C-alpha cells in the first residue's frame, strides 16, 4: 500500500461551498438553539448576548444562502447532477439502507453496488435539501416581514430545524467519527479518494467510470 | 316666542374690523367655539406640555355628515372657516355628533371648533377668536362669543 | 398574594384621558405628537411609549346615537399568549396577576406580538425591546393602585382583587343595563379570566375586542407539541449517535488495529 491510485471525487468549488454551508449551518444551529432552548445559553456572551446571537443568526443565514448561490453559479452541472441522483432512489439504495444500521454501529457489511452517491448519502442529501429549503424560505419571511409572516411559519421552522440538525448530527458522525466510513471525509477535504475505497463503497460508480474510460479507448 | 326682538337693543355693537356683523345670506352656518378638557384657554400652557399636546394635536372643526356631504368635505381634510371678521384654516372632523337646527322652517347646520390654538407651542393652529364677534353685553360689555355666523369652504391647493 | 384586576366600566368613561396622561407620568414616557386621526382619539394604536389609550367609538343605533370610549390596555390574561410565545423567559406571570417583562431578557424579537390575541405588545425596533402596560407592578406590589385607576375621576377604572372586581362588575352591569339593555361583561371567562374586566354597553365586537379571544392554534402547536418533541428528538439523536460512536469504536477496534498499524493511524487526522 505504498502508493494507492487516487480518484477525483469533488471539485474545489463544491468542497469550498460545502464547508461554507457546513460552518454557516453549525453557527445557525447554535444561535438558533439559544432562542429555541436554554441548554446553550451559556454560549450567549460569545455572540454578544441573545440580541447579538439573533444578528449572527441572520448573517450566517446570508452566508448559507450565498454558498448555495456560489456553487450553483460556478458549478451548476455538478450541483444539478447531485440533485438528480438524489431523487433517483433505486433498489440498490434500499439495499444499502438495510445494511446501514450495521455500518452506523461500525460493523462492516457487504453492500450492493452503489453509484456516485450511496443510499445513505442520498437520504441525507434529501433531508438537507428539503429542510434547507423550508428553513431558508420561512427564515427569510420571519426576518424580512415579521409583521405579516403567518405564525405557523415559526413551528415549521422549528420542525425542520430538528430534522435538519438530526440529519446533520448523523452526517458529521458518519463522516468524521465512524471508523467504517470516515475515509470518505478525505473526498470533501482533499477532493479525492483511493481506488480501493471507491471499489468497496461505490461499485456502480467505479463501473461507470471504468466503462466510460474503456469506451474512450475504443474510440 | 314672547317677543319679536332677537337681541338686546342696547347691546354693544361695532361697525368695523372685528366688530362687523355677518349676514345669513353670505354666512349661512352657525358656529360655536368650545373647549376640550385637555387644553386650558388659549393653550399657552397646555400646548407646550407634550402629554397634553399629543392628545389634541391639531385645531379642528366638527362638521355634521349632511353638511360635509353637501360641501364635499372628507374627514381629516383641511377646510377654511370664514366669517365677516376673518378666516381660519382648520382640519375637518366629520361626525354624526354635529346637529342640524330647524330655524324658521329652514335647515341650518351647526359646526363647532376649539379655541385653544395659536401660533406658538408644540402644536399650533389658527386662532379661532379671529372669527368671533366682539359683541358686548349692554350693561357690562362682557363679550358673547359662543354663537356666530360663518361659511365653510374646502381648501383647494 | 391575591390575583389583582382592574374593572373598566365603559358606560362610565368620559374620555377625559387622565389615565393616558397619568400612565405616561408614572412610567416616565415621552409624549408623541402625531397627526390628526379624524376623531378626538389621540392616536390610532398603542406604541412602545404609549401603554394605554382611549379608543373612541361612534355608534349609530336604532335607539339613537351613542358615543363610547374604551380604555385599551394590556389585559394581563390568566392564560397569556405572550408569555407562552416568549423564547427567552422575558415575560412572566406574577403572582398578583401582572404579566411582567424582565428588561434584560427581552430581545425585541416580536414573538409576543404574534401570540397576543389583543395586539397589545409593541416592539421598540431601535432599543430592541418590547414594551407594554406593566400593570404598574412597582405600585401594586407596594400596596398602591395603578396610576390609571388612581386618576380616574368617574371611577370607570377600579382596582382590586380579581374576585372583588368580578363581583363589582355584576353590580355595575345591573346599573348599566338600565340605560343599555344589551350591556355585558367581558373578561370574566375569556382566556382564564382577564386581568381587565370590562363592562360594555354592547357587543364586544363594537369596541374593537375579539368576541371569543383565543390563543392562535399554531402557538399551541409550536410551544406545546413541536418544542418538547423537538427537544426529545434532538436529545435522542445526540445520545444515539454518541452511543453508536462508542459501539462502533469497540466493533471496529479489532479489525482496524492491523490496518491502523499499516497506515500510520490516519484516522486521527
CSV table of C-alpha atoms in Angstrom, one decimal, chain A residues 1 33-39 41 44 50-51 54 58 102-108 142 145-152 154-155 158-159 161-162 165-166 169-170 173 176-180 182-183 186 190 196, chain C residues 87-88 105-107 109-111 113-115 125 128-129 216-219 221-223 226-234 237-238 240-249 251-252 255-256 262-263 266-267 269:
chain,number,residue,atom,x,y,z
A,1,UNK,CA,0.0,0.0,0.0
A,33,UNK,CA,-30.9,26.9,19.6
A,34,UNK,CA,-30.4,29.8,22.0
A,35,UNK,CA,-33.8,31.1,21.1
A,36,UNK,CA,-35.3,27.6,21.0
A,37,UNK,CA,-34.0,26.2,24.2
A,38,UNK,CA,-31.9,27.2,27.2
A,39,UNK,CA,-29.2,24.5,27.1
A,41,UNK,CA,-27.5,29.9,26.8
A,44,UNK,CA,-24.6,33.7,24.6
A,50,UNK,CA,-29.1,36.8,22.7
A,51,UNK,CA,-29.6,40.0,20.7
A,54,UNK,CA,-30.0,36.8,16.5
A,58,UNK,CA,-29.1,36.3,10.2
A,102,UNK,CA,-24.6,-2.2,11.0
A,103,UNK,CA,-22.5,0.5,9.3
A,104,UNK,CA,-23.8,3.0,11.8
A,105,UNK,CA,-22.5,0.8,14.6
A,106,UNK,CA,-19.2,0.3,13.0
A,107,UNK,CA,-19.7,-3.3,11.6
A,108,UNK,CA,-18.5,-3.8,8.0
A,142,UNK,CA,-39.7,35.8,9.5
A,145,UNK,CA,-41.7,40.5,7.0
A,146,UNK,CA,-42.0,40.0,10.8
A,147,UNK,CA,-45.4,41.7,10.9
A,148,UNK,CA,-47.1,39.8,8.2
A,149,UNK,CA,-45.4,36.4,8.4
A,150,UNK,CA,-48.0,33.9,9.5
A,151,UNK,CA,-47.5,32.3,12.9
A,152,UNK,CA,-47.4,28.7,11.5
A,154,UNK,CA,-42.4,29.6,13.4
A,155,UNK,CA,-43.3,25.9,14.3
A,158,UNK,CA,-38.6,24.6,14.4
A,159,UNK,CA,-39.7,21.2,12.9
A,161,UNK,CA,-34.5,22.7,12.3
A,162,UNK,CA,-34.9,19.5,14.3
A,165,UNK,CA,-30.0,19.1,12.8
A,166,UNK,CA,-30.6,15.4,13.4
A,169,UNK,CA,-25.5,15.1,13.5
A,170,UNK,CA,-25.7,11.7,11.8
A,173,UNK,CA,-20.7,11.3,12.9
A,176,UNK,CA,-15.8,12.2,10.9
A,177,UNK,CA,-16.1,9.7,13.7
A,178,UNK,CA,-17.4,6.4,12.3
A,179,UNK,CA,-14.4,4.1,11.7
A,180,UNK,CA,-16.1,2.3,8.8
A,182,UNK,CA,-14.7,8.1,7.8
A,183,UNK,CA,-12.3,7.6,5.0
A,186,UNK,CA,-11.0,12.8,2.5
A,190,UNK,CA,-8.8,16.9,-0.4
A,196,UNK,CA,-9.8,0.7,-3.2
C,87,UNK,CA,-38.5,32.4,23.6
C,88,UNK,CA,-36.2,33.7,26.4
C,105,UNK,CA,-34.0,39.2,29.0
C,106,UNK,CA,-36.2,40.9,26.3
C,107,UNK,CA,-34.5,40.9,22.9
C,109,UNK,CA,-37.9,39.5,18.8
C,110,UNK,CA,-41.7,40.3,18.5
C,111,UNK,CA,-42.9,36.7,19.1
C,113,UNK,CA,-46.8,40.3,19.3
C,114,UNK,CA,-47.8,37.2,17.4
C,115,UNK,CA,-49.0,35.4,20.5
C,125,UNK,CA,-37.2,48.5,17.0
C,128,UNK,CA,-34.9,46.1,20.5
C,129,UNK,CA,-37.3,45.8,23.5
C,216,UNK,CA,-53.5,31.1,18.0
C,217,UNK,CA,-53.6,27.4,17.2
C,218,UNK,CA,-50.1,27.5,15.7
C,219,UNK,CA,-48.8,28.9,19.0
C,221,UNK,CA,-48.8,23.5,18.3
C,222,UNK,CA,-45.4,25.3,18.4
C,223,UNK,CA,-44.9,25.6,22.1
C,226,UNK,CA,-43.2,20.9,18.5
C,227,UNK,CA,-41.0,22.3,21.2
C,228,UNK,CA,-40.8,19.5,23.7
C,229,UNK,CA,-41.0,16.8,20.9
C,230,UNK,CA,-38.1,18.5,19.1
C,231,UNK,CA,-36.0,18.6,22.2
C,232,UNK,CA,-36.6,14.9,22.9
C,233,UNK,CA,-35.8,14.1,19.3
C,234,UNK,CA,-32.6,16.1,19.2
C,237,UNK,CA,-30.4,11.7,18.2
C,238,UNK,CA,-27.3,13.1,20.0
C,240,UNK,CA,-27.9,7.6,20.0
C,241,UNK,CA,-25.1,8.9,17.9
C,242,UNK,CA,-22.8,9.1,20.9
C,243,UNK,CA,-23.7,5.5,21.8
C,244,UNK,CA,-23.2,4.4,18.2
C,245,UNK,CA,-19.8,6.1,18.3
C,246,UNK,CA,-18.7,4.1,21.4
C,247,UNK,CA,-20.1,0.8,20.0
C,248,UNK,CA,-18.6,1.4,16.5
C,249,UNK,CA,-15.2,2.0,18.1
C,251,UNK,CA,-16.6,-3.2,16.9
C,252,UNK,CA,-14.1,-1.8,14.6
C,255,UNK,CA,-10.3,-5.3,12.6
C,256,UNK,CA,-9.0,-1.8,12.4
C,262,UNK,CA,0.0,-0.2,8.3
C,263,UNK,CA,-1.4,3.3,7.5
C,266,UNK,CA,-4.6,8.2,9.7
C,267,UNK,CA,-8.0,8.3,11.4
C,269,UNK,CA,-6.4,13.4,11.3
